mmCIF file of C-alpha atoms in Angstrom:
data_model
loop_
_atom_site.group_PDB
_atom_site.id
_atom_site.type_symbol
_atom_site.label_atom_id
_atom_site.label_comp_id
_atom_site.label_asym_id
_atom_site.label_seq_id
_atom_site.Cartn_x
_atom_site.Cartn_y
_atom_site.Cartn_z
ATOM 1 C CA MET A 1 19.768 -30.963 -15.415
ATOM 2 C CA SER A 2 16.440 -32.109 -14.047
ATOM 3 C CA GLN A 3 13.493 -30.108 -15.381
ATOM 4 C CA LYS A 4 11.207 -30.972 -12.502
ATOM 5 C CA GLU A 5 9.610 -28.032 -10.709
ATOM 6 C CA TRP A 6 9.158 -27.937 -6.975
ATOM 7 C CA PRO A 7 5.468 -28.548 -6.254
ATOM 8 C CA LEU A 8 3.068 -25.642 -5.743
ATOM 9 C CA TRP A 9 1.596 -24.947 -2.285
ATOM 10 C CA GLU A 10 -1.304 -22.771 -1.172
ATOM 11 C CA VAL A 11 -0.557 -20.605 1.852
ATOM 12 C CA PHE A 12 -3.024 -19.698 4.623
ATOM 13 C CA ILE A 13 -2.155 -17.225 7.360
ATOM 14 C CA ARG A 14 -3.762 -16.468 10.714
ATOM 15 C CA SER A 15 -3.164 -12.748 11.061
ATOM 16 C CA LYS A 16 -3.739 -12.762 14.798
ATOM 17 C CA GLN A 17 -4.790 -15.079 17.559
ATOM 18 C CA GLY A 18 -8.558 -15.599 17.462
ATOM 19 C CA LEU A 19 -9.004 -15.098 13.697
ATOM 20 C CA ASP A 20 -9.331 -17.658 10.895
ATOM 21 C CA HIS A 21 -6.488 -18.690 8.647
ATOM 22 C CA LYS A 22 -7.011 -16.925 5.347
ATOM 23 C CA HIS A 23 -5.677 -17.739 1.892
ATOM 24 C CA VAL A 24 -2.898 -15.304 0.951
ATOM 25 C CA GLY A 25 -1.280 -16.821 -2.138
ATOM 26 C CA SER A 26 0.922 -19.651 -3.240
ATOM 27 C CA LEU A 27 4.562 -20.623 -3.638
ATOM 28 C CA HIS A 28 6.844 -23.443 -4.701
ATOM 29 C CA ALA A 29 8.720 -25.639 -2.238
ATOM 30 C CA ALA A 30 10.237 -29.112 -2.195
ATOM 31 C CA ASP A 31 8.318 -30.206 0.910
ATOM 32 C CA ALA A 32 5.949 -28.957 3.608
ATOM 33 C CA GLU A 33 8.688 -27.799 5.939
ATOM 34 C CA MET A 34 10.282 -25.693 3.226
ATOM 35 C CA ALA A 35 6.875 -24.395 2.179
ATOM 36 C CA ILE A 36 6.271 -23.090 5.699
ATOM 37 C CA GLN A 37 9.716 -21.493 5.847
ATOM 38 C CA ASN A 38 9.238 -19.875 2.445
ATOM 39 C CA ALA A 39 5.755 -18.700 3.417
ATOM 40 C CA ARG A 40 7.297 -17.025 6.458
ATOM 41 C CA ASP A 41 9.731 -15.151 4.188
ATOM 42 C CA VAL A 42 7.299 -14.334 1.385
ATOM 43 C CA TYR A 43 4.070 -13.564 3.238
ATOM 44 C CA THR A 44 4.930 -12.424 6.782
ATOM 45 C CA ARG A 45 7.797 -9.941 6.472
ATOM 46 C CA ARG A 46 5.718 -7.275 8.215
ATOM 47 C CA LEU A 47 4.021 -9.055 11.096
ATOM 48 C CA GLU A 48 1.167 -10.254 8.894
ATOM 49 C CA GLY A 49 0.793 -13.517 10.737
ATOM 50 C CA VAL A 50 1.132 -15.656 13.857
ATOM 51 C CA SER A 51 0.404 -19.032 12.257
ATOM 52 C CA ILE A 52 0.852 -20.576 8.812
ATOM 53 C CA TRP A 53 -0.899 -23.454 7.060
ATOM 54 C CA VAL A 54 0.348 -24.846 3.751
ATOM 55 C CA VAL A 55 -1.501 -27.296 1.519
ATOM 56 C CA GLU A 56 -0.107 -28.744 -1.663
ATOM 57 C CA SER A 57 -2.204 -27.148 -4.409
ATOM 58 C CA LYS A 58 -3.011 -30.477 -6.064
ATOM 59 C CA HIS A 59 -4.979 -31.441 -2.953
ATOM 60 C CA VAL A 60 -7.378 -28.504 -3.229
ATOM 61 C CA HIS A 61 -10.691 -29.396 -4.847
ATOM 62 C CA ALA A 62 -12.785 -26.473 -6.018
ATOM 63 C CA SER A 63 -16.373 -26.003 -7.126
ATOM 64 C CA ASN A 64 -16.945 -25.324 -10.799
ATOM 65 C CA PRO A 65 -17.974 -21.767 -11.774
ATOM 66 C CA ASP A 66 -20.431 -23.297 -14.272
ATOM 67 C CA ASP A 67 -22.327 -24.771 -11.331
ATOM 68 C CA ALA A 68 -22.665 -21.396 -9.648
ATOM 69 C CA ALA A 69 -26.339 -20.961 -10.572
ATOM 70 C CA ALA A 70 -27.377 -24.427 -9.389
ATOM 71 C CA PHE A 71 -25.286 -24.131 -6.263
ATOM 72 C CA TYR A 72 -26.025 -20.681 -4.986
ATOM 73 C CA GLU A 73 -29.162 -19.287 -6.559
ATOM 74 C CA PRO A 74 -31.601 -21.510 -4.622
ATOM 75 C CA ALA A 75 -30.686 -19.450 -1.552
ATOM 76 C CA ASN A 76 -32.045 -16.303 -3.237
ATOM 77 C CA ASP A 77 -35.733 -17.025 -2.591
ATOM 78 C CA LYS A 78 -35.293 -18.296 0.960
ATOM 79 C CA ILE A 79 -35.419 -14.943 2.589
ATOM 80 C CA TYR A 80 -37.209 -16.512 5.578
ATOM 81 C CA ARG A 81 -33.783 -17.731 6.664
ATOM 82 C CA HIS A 82 -32.913 -14.184 7.658
ATOM 83 C CA PRO A 83 -34.162 -12.625 10.885
ATOM 84 C CA THR A 84 -35.248 -9.476 9.010
ATOM 85 C CA PHE A 85 -37.993 -11.549 7.308
ATOM 86 C CA TYR A 86 -40.035 -11.529 10.546
ATOM 87 C CA GLN A 87 -42.145 -8.694 11.896
ATOM 88 C CA VAL A 88 -41.553 -8.065 15.560
ATOM 89 C CA PRO A 89 -44.040 -5.778 17.343
ATOM 90 C CA ASP A 90 -42.435 -2.558 18.577
ATOM 91 C CA SER A 91 -43.333 -3.324 22.164
ATOM 92 C CA ILE A 92 -41.370 -6.592 22.153
ATOM 93 C CA LYS A 93 -37.846 -6.071 23.439
ATOM 94 C CA HIS A 94 -34.743 -8.255 23.455
ATOM 95 C CA MET A 95 -35.505 -10.170 20.277
ATOM 96 C CA MET B 1 -40.658 -10.600 -26.908
ATOM 97 C CA GLU B 2 -37.214 -10.602 -28.392
ATOM 98 C CA THR B 3 -34.668 -12.507 -26.336
ATOM 99 C CA LEU B 4 -31.113 -11.304 -26.232
ATOM 100 C CA GLU B 5 -28.633 -14.136 -26.357
ATOM 101 C CA LEU B 6 -25.235 -12.956 -25.255
ATOM 102 C CA THR B 7 -22.191 -14.809 -26.504
ATOM 103 C CA GLN B 8 -19.693 -16.093 -23.944
ATOM 104 C CA GLU B 9 -17.391 -13.244 -24.852
ATOM 105 C CA GLU B 10 -20.150 -10.640 -24.405
ATOM 106 C CA GLN B 11 -21.056 -12.077 -21.024
ATOM 107 C CA PHE B 12 -17.406 -11.883 -20.055
ATOM 108 C CA GLN B 13 -17.171 -8.244 -21.137
ATOM 109 C CA ALA B 14 -20.415 -7.455 -19.307
ATOM 110 C CA ARG B 15 -18.934 -8.798 -16.075
ATOM 111 C CA ILE B 16 -15.855 -6.654 -16.544
ATOM 112 C CA ASP B 17 -17.963 -3.582 -17.349
ATOM 113 C CA ALA B 18 -19.848 -4.208 -14.104
ATOM 114 C CA ASP B 19 -16.459 -4.145 -12.333
ATOM 115 C CA MET B 20 -16.733 -7.794 -11.358
ATOM 116 C CA ARG B 21 -13.490 -9.705 -10.929
ATOM 117 C CA ILE B 22 -12.532 -12.647 -13.099
ATOM 118 C CA GLU B 23 -11.190 -15.630 -11.148
ATOM 119 C CA PRO B 24 -8.873 -18.437 -12.348
ATOM 120 C CA LYS B 25 -11.508 -21.051 -13.134
ATOM 121 C CA ASP B 26 -13.889 -18.634 -14.897
ATOM 122 C CA TRP B 27 -14.192 -18.700 -18.663
ATOM 123 C CA MET B 28 -12.055 -16.053 -20.359
ATOM 124 C CA PRO B 29 -11.070 -15.302 -23.970
ATOM 125 C CA ASP B 30 -7.719 -16.784 -24.974
ATOM 126 C CA ALA B 31 -6.369 -13.364 -25.846
ATOM 127 C CA TYR B 32 -7.220 -12.067 -22.342
ATOM 128 C CA ARG B 33 -5.356 -14.993 -20.799
ATOM 129 C CA LYS B 34 -2.356 -14.550 -23.090
ATOM 130 C CA THR B 35 -2.158 -10.795 -22.605
ATOM 131 C CA LEU B 36 -2.355 -11.192 -18.834
ATOM 132 C CA ILE B 37 0.314 -13.900 -18.726
ATOM 133 C CA ARG B 38 2.581 -11.627 -20.743
ATOM 134 C CA GLN B 39 1.862 -8.553 -18.628
ATOM 135 C CA ILE B 40 2.094 -10.288 -15.230
ATOM 136 C CA SER B 41 5.209 -12.284 -16.064
ATOM 137 C CA GLN B 42 6.928 -9.194 -17.483
ATOM 138 C CA HIS B 43 6.110 -7.452 -14.270
ATOM 139 C CA ALA B 44 7.465 -10.379 -12.234
ATOM 140 C CA HIS B 45 10.658 -10.427 -14.311
ATOM 141 C CA SER B 46 11.076 -6.696 -13.654
ATOM 142 C CA GLU B 47 10.944 -7.296 -9.917
ATOM 143 C CA LEU B 48 13.495 -10.067 -10.197
ATOM 144 C CA VAL B 49 15.926 -8.165 -12.418
ATOM 145 C CA GLY B 50 15.205 -5.044 -10.347
ATOM 146 C CA MET B 51 17.108 -6.611 -7.478
ATOM 147 C CA LEU B 52 20.366 -6.460 -9.419
ATOM 148 C CA PRO B 53 21.087 -2.702 -9.684
ATOM 149 C CA GLU B 54 20.403 -2.330 -5.944
ATOM 150 C CA GLY B 55 22.125 -5.548 -4.901
ATOM 151 C CA ASN B 56 25.150 -3.825 -6.381
ATOM 152 C CA TRP B 57 25.121 -1.351 -3.450
ATOM 153 C CA ILE B 58 24.354 -3.597 -0.475
ATOM 154 C CA THR B 59 28.007 -4.102 0.420
ATOM 155 C CA ARG B 60 28.759 -0.408 -0.101
ATOM 156 C CA ALA B 61 25.823 1.229 1.686
ATOM 157 C CA PRO B 62 27.154 4.175 3.721
ATOM 158 C CA SER B 63 25.900 2.951 7.103
ATOM 159 C CA LEU B 64 24.537 -0.143 8.806
ATOM 160 C CA LYS B 65 21.087 1.480 8.875
ATOM 161 C CA ARG B 66 21.117 2.097 5.120
ATOM 162 C CA LYS B 67 22.408 -1.399 4.534
ATOM 163 C CA SER B 68 19.597 -3.000 6.557
ATOM 164 C CA ILE B 69 17.033 -0.875 4.706
ATOM 165 C CA LEU B 70 18.474 -1.757 1.308
ATOM 166 C CA LEU B 71 18.540 -5.462 2.184
ATOM 167 C CA ALA B 72 14.896 -5.301 3.246
ATOM 168 C CA LYS B 73 13.963 -3.499 0.038
ATOM 169 C CA VAL B 74 15.738 -6.012 -2.184
ATOM 170 C CA GLN B 75 14.071 -8.834 -0.256
ATOM 171 C CA ASP B 76 10.692 -7.160 -0.872
ATOM 172 C CA GLU B 77 11.409 -7.132 -4.590
ATOM 173 C CA ALA B 78 12.090 -10.867 -4.552
ATOM 174 C CA GLY B 79 8.752 -11.219 -2.747
ATOM 175 C CA HIS B 80 6.951 -9.051 -5.321
ATOM 176 C CA GLY B 81 8.337 -11.237 -8.085
ATOM 177 C CA LEU B 82 7.032 -14.324 -6.271
ATOM 178 C CA TYR B 83 3.520 -12.881 -5.718
ATOM 179 C CA LEU B 84 3.338 -12.057 -9.410
ATOM 180 C CA TYR B 85 4.692 -15.355 -10.729
ATOM 181 C CA SER B 86 2.065 -17.096 -8.584
ATOM 182 C CA ALA B 87 -0.662 -14.899 -10.080
ATOM 183 C CA ALA B 88 0.516 -15.788 -13.601
ATOM 184 C CA GLU B 89 0.564 -19.471 -12.677
ATOM 185 C CA THR B 90 -3.158 -19.341 -11.877
ATOM 186 C CA LEU B 91 -3.615 -18.675 -15.623
ATOM 187 C CA GLY B 92 -1.804 -21.877 -16.539
ATOM 188 C CA ALA B 93 1.706 -20.510 -17.104
ATOM 189 C CA SER B 94 4.498 -22.600 -15.599
ATOM 190 C CA ARG B 95 7.157 -21.011 -13.408
ATOM 191 C CA ASP B 96 9.975 -22.833 -15.195
ATOM 192 C CA GLN B 97 8.714 -21.724 -18.594
ATOM 193 C CA MET B 98 8.430 -18.090 -17.504
ATOM 194 C CA LEU B 99 11.982 -18.144 -16.155
ATOM 195 C CA ALA B 100 13.226 -19.868 -19.303
ATOM 196 C CA ASP B 101 11.626 -17.103 -21.401
ATOM 197 C CA LEU B 102 13.317 -14.450 -19.291
ATOM 198 C CA HIS B 103 16.686 -16.144 -19.545
ATOM 199 C CA SER B 104 16.492 -16.713 -23.303
ATOM 200 C CA GLY B 105 15.623 -13.042 -23.851
ATOM 201 C CA LYS B 106 12.191 -13.905 -25.246
ATOM 202 C CA ALA B 107 10.355 -12.215 -22.373
ATOM 203 C CA LYS B 108 10.915 -8.560 -21.569
ATOM 204 C CA TYR B 109 11.361 -6.747 -18.287
ATOM 205 C CA SER B 110 11.325 -3.044 -17.478
ATOM 206 C CA SER B 111 14.099 -1.299 -19.398
ATOM 207 C CA ILE B 112 14.889 0.935 -16.462
ATOM 208 C CA PHE B 113 16.962 -1.864 -14.930
ATOM 209 C CA ASN B 114 19.301 -1.830 -17.904
ATOM 210 C CA TYR B 115 20.799 1.419 -16.645
ATOM 211 C CA PRO B 116 23.788 1.247 -14.280
ATOM 212 C CA THR B 117 23.747 2.463 -10.666
ATOM 213 C CA LEU B 118 26.940 4.493 -10.451
ATOM 214 C CA SER B 119 26.750 6.309 -7.124
ATOM 215 C CA TRP B 120 24.903 6.126 -3.818
ATOM 216 C CA ALA B 121 22.598 8.887 -5.106
ATOM 217 C CA ASP B 122 21.387 6.377 -7.672
ATOM 218 C CA MET B 123 19.972 4.320 -4.789
ATOM 219 C CA GLY B 124 18.050 7.436 -3.798
ATOM 220 C CA CYS B 125 16.854 7.963 -7.378
ATOM 221 C CA VAL B 126 15.795 4.353 -7.856
ATOM 222 C CA GLY B 127 13.625 4.553 -4.754
ATOM 223 C CA TRP B 128 12.304 8.069 -5.235
ATOM 224 C CA LEU B 129 11.830 8.158 -9.038
ATOM 225 C CA VAL B 130 11.735 4.567 -10.265
ATOM 226 C CA ASP B 131 9.592 3.236 -7.438
ATOM 227 C CA GLY B 132 7.540 6.429 -7.595
ATOM 228 C CA ALA B 133 6.788 5.700 -11.252
ATOM 229 C CA ALA B 134 6.128 2.045 -10.427
ATOM 230 C CA ILE B 135 3.585 3.070 -7.797
ATOM 231 C CA LEU B 136 1.691 5.222 -10.314
ATOM 232 C CA ASN B 137 1.556 2.224 -12.646
ATOM 233 C CA GLN B 138 0.633 -0.211 -9.916
ATOM 234 C CA VAL B 139 -1.962 1.527 -7.766
ATOM 235 C CA PRO B 140 -4.624 1.403 -10.527
ATOM 236 C CA LEU B 141 -3.788 -2.288 -11.014
ATOM 237 C CA CYS B 142 -5.080 -3.027 -7.513
ATOM 238 C CA ARG B 143 -8.500 -2.712 -9.228
ATOM 239 C CA THR B 144 -7.572 -4.691 -12.305
ATOM 240 C CA SER B 145 -10.154 -7.177 -13.599
ATOM 241 C CA TYR B 146 -8.213 -10.367 -12.864
ATOM 242 C CA GLY B 147 -8.619 -11.288 -9.187
ATOM 243 C CA PRO B 148 -5.261 -12.941 -8.381
ATOM 244 C CA TYR B 149 -3.385 -10.120 -10.149
ATOM 245 C CA ALA B 150 -5.333 -7.438 -8.279
ATOM 246 C CA ARG B 151 -4.707 -9.143 -4.934
ATOM 247 C CA ALA B 152 -0.982 -9.482 -5.654
ATOM 248 C CA MET B 153 -0.866 -5.785 -6.554
ATOM 249 C CA VAL B 154 -2.516 -4.783 -3.275
ATOM 250 C CA ARG B 155 0.284 -6.518 -1.423
ATOM 251 C CA VAL B 156 2.949 -5.025 -3.693
ATOM 252 C CA CYS B 157 1.616 -1.481 -3.336
ATOM 253 C CA LYS B 158 1.545 -1.684 0.453
ATOM 254 C CA GLU B 159 5.250 -2.453 0.441
ATOM 255 C CA GLU B 160 6.244 -0.143 -2.388
ATOM 256 C CA SER B 161 5.545 3.060 -0.518
ATOM 257 C CA PHE B 162 8.321 2.270 1.984
ATOM 258 C CA HIS B 163 10.631 1.941 -1.031
ATOM 259 C CA GLN B 164 9.776 5.351 -2.367
ATOM 260 C CA ARG B 165 10.073 7.074 0.983
ATOM 261 C CA GLN B 166 13.455 5.577 1.793
ATOM 262 C CA GLY B 167 14.663 6.758 -1.651
ATOM 263 C CA PHE B 168 13.397 10.271 -1.028
ATOM 264 C CA GLU B 169 15.087 10.263 2.368
ATOM 265 C CA ILE B 170 18.414 9.299 0.767
ATOM 266 C CA MET B 171 18.010 12.231 -1.657
ATOM 267 C CA GLN B 172 17.028 14.635 1.096
ATOM 268 C CA THR B 173 20.011 13.631 3.232
ATOM 269 C CA LEU B 174 22.374 14.146 0.287
ATOM 270 C CA CYS B 175 20.776 17.491 -0.590
ATOM 271 C CA GLU B 176 21.185 18.742 2.968
ATOM 272 C CA GLY B 177 24.814 17.536 3.066
ATOM 273 C CA SER B 178 28.063 18.904 1.631
ATOM 274 C CA PRO B 179 28.184 20.613 -1.805
ATOM 275 C CA GLU B 180 29.723 17.408 -3.170
ATOM 276 C CA GLN B 181 26.849 15.347 -1.842
ATOM 277 C CA LYS B 182 24.305 17.753 -3.278
ATOM 278 C CA ALA B 183 26.096 17.574 -6.634
ATOM 279 C CA MET B 184 25.920 13.787 -6.430
ATOM 280 C CA ALA B 185 22.152 14.009 -5.924
ATOM 281 C CA GLN B 186 21.802 16.342 -8.918
ATOM 282 C CA GLU B 187 23.868 14.023 -11.111
ATOM 283 C CA GLY B 188 21.662 11.128 -10.029
ATOM 284 C CA LEU B 189 18.543 13.042 -11.036
ATOM 285 C CA ASN B 190 20.163 13.972 -14.356
ATOM 286 C CA ARG B 191 20.842 10.313 -15.077
ATOM 287 C CA TRP B 192 17.493 8.881 -13.959
ATOM 288 C CA TRP B 193 14.900 11.476 -14.967
ATOM 289 C CA TRP B 194 14.516 10.537 -18.628
ATOM 290 C CA PRO B 195 14.837 6.773 -18.256
ATOM 291 C CA THR B 196 12.126 7.001 -15.572
ATOM 292 C CA LEU B 197 9.778 8.851 -17.940
ATOM 293 C CA MET B 198 10.350 6.001 -20.415
ATOM 294 C CA MET B 199 9.047 3.516 -17.842
ATOM 295 C CA PHE B 200 5.470 4.450 -18.754
ATOM 296 C CA GLY B 201 6.009 2.983 -22.209
ATOM 297 C CA PRO B 202 5.615 4.353 -25.734
ATOM 298 C CA LYS B 203 3.389 7.297 -26.598
ATOM 299 C CA ASP B 204 -0.327 6.497 -26.724
ATOM 300 C CA SER B 205 -0.293 6.915 -30.485
ATOM 301 C CA GLU B 206 2.298 4.130 -30.676
ATOM 302 C CA SER B 207 0.755 1.802 -28.127
ATOM 303 C CA PRO B 208 -1.726 -0.253 -30.158
ATOM 304 C CA ASN B 209 -2.664 -2.652 -27.346
ATOM 305 C CA THR B 210 -3.742 0.067 -24.931
ATOM 306 C CA GLU B 211 -7.331 0.235 -26.153
ATOM 307 C CA GLN B 212 -8.027 -3.482 -25.730
ATOM 308 C CA SER B 213 -6.235 -3.572 -22.379
ATOM 309 C CA MET B 214 -8.307 -0.636 -21.108
ATOM 310 C CA LYS B 215 -11.475 -2.383 -22.270
ATOM 311 C CA TRP B 216 -10.457 -5.477 -20.301
ATOM 312 C CA ARG B 217 -9.470 -3.294 -17.358
ATOM 313 C CA ILE B 218 -6.020 -4.780 -17.118
ATOM 314 C CA LYS B 219 -4.760 -1.287 -17.724
ATOM 315 C CA ARG B 220 -6.665 1.629 -16.278
ATOM 316 C CA PHE B 221 -4.820 4.720 -17.543
ATOM 317 C CA THR B 222 -2.906 5.315 -20.761
ATOM 318 C CA ASN B 223 0.888 5.658 -20.866
ATOM 319 C CA ASP B 224 0.738 9.396 -21.564
ATOM 320 C CA GLU B 225 -1.783 10.031 -18.787
ATOM 321 C CA LEU B 226 0.467 8.334 -16.265
ATOM 322 C CA ARG B 227 3.571 10.095 -17.567
ATOM 323 C CA GLN B 228 1.848 13.463 -17.151
ATOM 324 C CA LYS B 229 0.723 12.559 -13.649
ATOM 325 C CA PHE B 230 4.256 11.547 -12.732
ATOM 326 C CA VAL B 231 5.799 14.810 -13.934
ATOM 327 C CA ASP B 232 3.160 16.837 -12.083
ATOM 328 C CA MET B 233 3.853 14.867 -8.926
ATOM 329 C CA MET B 234 7.654 14.891 -9.069
ATOM 330 C CA VAL B 235 8.520 18.449 -10.108
ATOM 331 C CA PRO B 236 7.440 19.972 -6.764
ATOM 332 C CA GLN B 237 9.362 17.254 -4.921
ATOM 333 C CA ALA B 238 12.528 18.043 -6.914
ATOM 334 C CA GLU B 239 11.988 21.731 -6.103
ATOM 335 C CA PHE B 240 11.693 20.902 -2.412
ATOM 336 C CA LEU B 241 15.040 19.118 -2.613
ATOM 337 C CA GLY B 242 16.565 22.119 -4.412
ATOM 338 C CA LEU B 243 17.327 20.021 -7.476
ATOM 339 C CA THR B 244 16.851 20.969 -11.131
ATOM 340 C CA VAL B 245 14.861 18.672 -13.394
ATOM 341 C CA PRO B 246 17.057 18.169 -16.497
ATOM 342 C CA ASP B 247 14.460 19.329 -19.018
ATOM 343 C CA PRO B 248 14.787 22.811 -20.572
ATOM 344 C CA ASN B 249 11.212 22.570 -21.883
ATOM 345 C CA LEU B 250 9.651 21.940 -18.514
ATOM 346 C CA LYS B 251 7.086 24.681 -17.840
ATOM 347 C CA TRP B 252 3.937 25.046 -15.756
ATOM 348 C CA ASN B 253 0.855 25.292 -17.950
ATOM 349 C CA GLU B 254 -1.822 27.219 -16.105
ATOM 350 C CA ALA B 255 -4.559 26.273 -18.571
ATOM 351 C CA LYS B 256 -4.126 22.525 -18.212
ATOM 352 C CA GLN B 257 -3.070 22.768 -14.555
ATOM 353 C CA GLY B 258 -0.068 20.588 -15.290
ATOM 354 C CA TYR B 259 3.467 20.811 -16.615
ATOM 355 C CA ASP B 260 4.465 20.883 -20.250
ATOM 356 C CA PHE B 261 7.626 18.869 -20.729
ATOM 357 C CA GLY B 262 10.090 17.858 -23.396
ATOM 358 C CA ASP B 263 9.888 14.770 -25.558
ATOM 359 C CA VAL B 264 11.495 11.544 -24.430
ATOM 360 C CA ASP B 265 14.356 10.257 -26.592
ATOM 361 C CA TRP B 266 12.356 7.453 -28.178
ATOM 362 C CA GLU B 267 15.317 6.205 -30.164
ATOM 363 C CA GLU B 268 17.100 5.469 -26.905
ATOM 364 C CA PHE B 269 13.942 3.871 -25.512
ATOM 365 C CA TRP B 270 13.565 1.394 -28.406
ATOM 366 C CA ASN B 271 17.266 0.722 -28.455
ATOM 367 C CA VAL B 272 17.215 -0.396 -24.801
ATOM 368 C CA VAL B 273 14.011 -2.396 -25.341
ATOM 369 C CA LYS B 274 15.726 -4.205 -28.204
ATOM 370 C CA GLY B 275 18.516 -5.305 -25.887
ATOM 371 C CA ASN B 276 21.200 -2.715 -26.598
ATOM 372 C CA GLY B 277 21.098 -0.760 -23.342
ATOM 373 C CA MET B 278 24.117 -0.272 -21.141
ATOM 374 C CA CYS B 279 23.460 -3.268 -18.895
ATOM 375 C CA ASN B 280 21.112 -5.605 -20.814
ATOM 376 C CA GLN B 281 23.746 -8.292 -21.251
ATOM 377 C CA GLU B 282 25.123 -7.985 -17.745
ATOM 378 C CA ARG B 283 21.661 -8.266 -16.161
ATOM 379 C CA LEU B 284 20.628 -11.337 -18.120
ATOM 380 C CA GLN B 285 23.963 -12.959 -17.551
ATOM 381 C CA ALA B 286 23.669 -12.422 -13.789
ATOM 382 C CA ARG B 287 20.160 -13.949 -13.822
ATOM 383 C CA VAL B 288 21.164 -16.971 -15.891
ATOM 384 C CA GLN B 289 24.247 -17.558 -13.767
ATOM 385 C CA ALA B 290 22.252 -17.413 -10.525
ATOM 386 C CA HIS B 291 19.699 -19.822 -11.954
ATOM 387 C CA GLU B 292 22.268 -22.292 -13.216
ATOM 388 C CA GLU B 293 24.398 -22.176 -10.102
ATOM 389 C CA GLY B 294 21.273 -22.778 -8.000
ATOM 390 C CA ALA B 295 20.235 -25.844 -9.998
ATOM 391 C CA TRP B 296 21.963 -28.310 -7.676
ATOM 392 C CA VAL B 297 20.157 -26.788 -4.671
ATOM 393 C CA ARG B 298 16.765 -27.230 -6.340
ATOM 394 C CA GLU B 299 17.586 -30.807 -7.284
ATOM 395 C CA ALA B 300 19.021 -31.689 -3.884
ATOM 396 C CA ALA B 301 15.922 -30.325 -2.112
ATOM 397 C CA LEU B 302 13.656 -32.471 -4.285
ATOM 398 C CA ALA B 303 15.829 -35.539 -3.744
ATOM 399 C CA HIS B 304 15.828 -34.920 0.005
ATOM 400 C CA ALA B 305 12.046 -34.523 0.085
ATOM 401 C CA GLU B 306 11.618 -37.738 -1.918
ATOM 402 C CA LYS B 307 13.986 -39.686 0.348
ATOM 403 C CA ARG B 308 12.199 -38.468 3.435
ATOM 404 C CA LYS B 309 8.816 -39.408 1.989
ATOM 405 C CA GLN B 310 10.060 -42.944 1.288
ATOM 406 C CA ARG B 311 11.576 -43.251 4.755
ATOM 407 C CA GLU B 312 8.277 -42.226 6.337
ATOM 408 C CA ALA B 313 6.369 -44.659 4.152
ATOM 409 C CA ALA B 314 8.716 -47.479 5.181
ATOM 410 C CA LYS B 315 8.254 -46.525 8.836
ATOM 411 C CA ALA B 316 4.467 -46.613 8.447
ATOM 412 C CA VAL B 317 4.640 -50.108 6.923
ATOM 413 C CA ALA B 318 6.917 -51.371 9.722
ATOM 414 C CA ALA B 319 4.544 -50.009 12.351
#
């Protein structure tokens, strides 16, 4: 008996027209077509979606949690990127 | 000024204490990873084996409506198993290894599924009592510290409440039926009450891992707390149905605003855990048989996918 597992796929579902596809979980399937069929059965039994994307998990590249400080903290002191940083006189409308 | 250097493990605990979630690529203590893999895979195995006692009644459901509902419920359980196996895989466990551990008897699953389902009322009891107990266990796990596990539990809990309600409806229909049907409901309750109380696990005093698991927030209430909650929740529902809970020591305790109840037969509990319950062998055998008989399908699908990939590659070269 072959011991080879079916590859792992990440599943993304668009819950309704106009919204983004969102990661919902993963599953095993022999190929993309089967992954989509399985995703239909596993993740949309109650009208959770109108569109499915599947990506083989080995193709997902992720940032490293150890880099979190270097990656994200520089944004902390750039509060001038937010509109609330600026004083708008009360008499100015539509801004 | 004195600087406080936190060890990796202390930083980890601090994140958990702050109710932050741990995600797959984050550092975690080995014991946390191991405990979670064991807990999540046991839970997944329970969903998988849990299909068997109910699958037993699909062909004998009393109406087409009940049959459709039961089919949907059993399909949900397969789905719950899949959500959970995926969560365990994010910790580095392999699906094949988890299944192999289930099939060899190394991994455990909930003992409740080692009891037989003898009558249609048992389908009511499994939904009403067993899934009711499962919900009490599972709702707090939606806030568990490990992200993928918590997210899987949110999905499971959403679906589980349909399971409990359909079980209660089966019981209610039987209780409002003929005297024979009502008796069937009572016999179901008599059979399932105690095994359901065992689902919450050993007494706190005999559950040595509880403290660490609570600290890691992979368990949020103790076994005895949940058992008490369950009794307090279910007794009024049994009264509504006109059924008698099979416990002569059951009594409302005004001071604690909860019920006092009799002691579980712990000898029976450990006996079933050790593999000597009524259906342990039958359940495992059914699982192993399904897995082995499905092997050619898994292999054929892989071979087909490989062949198609090669054909497409050849086409691309030709073009």
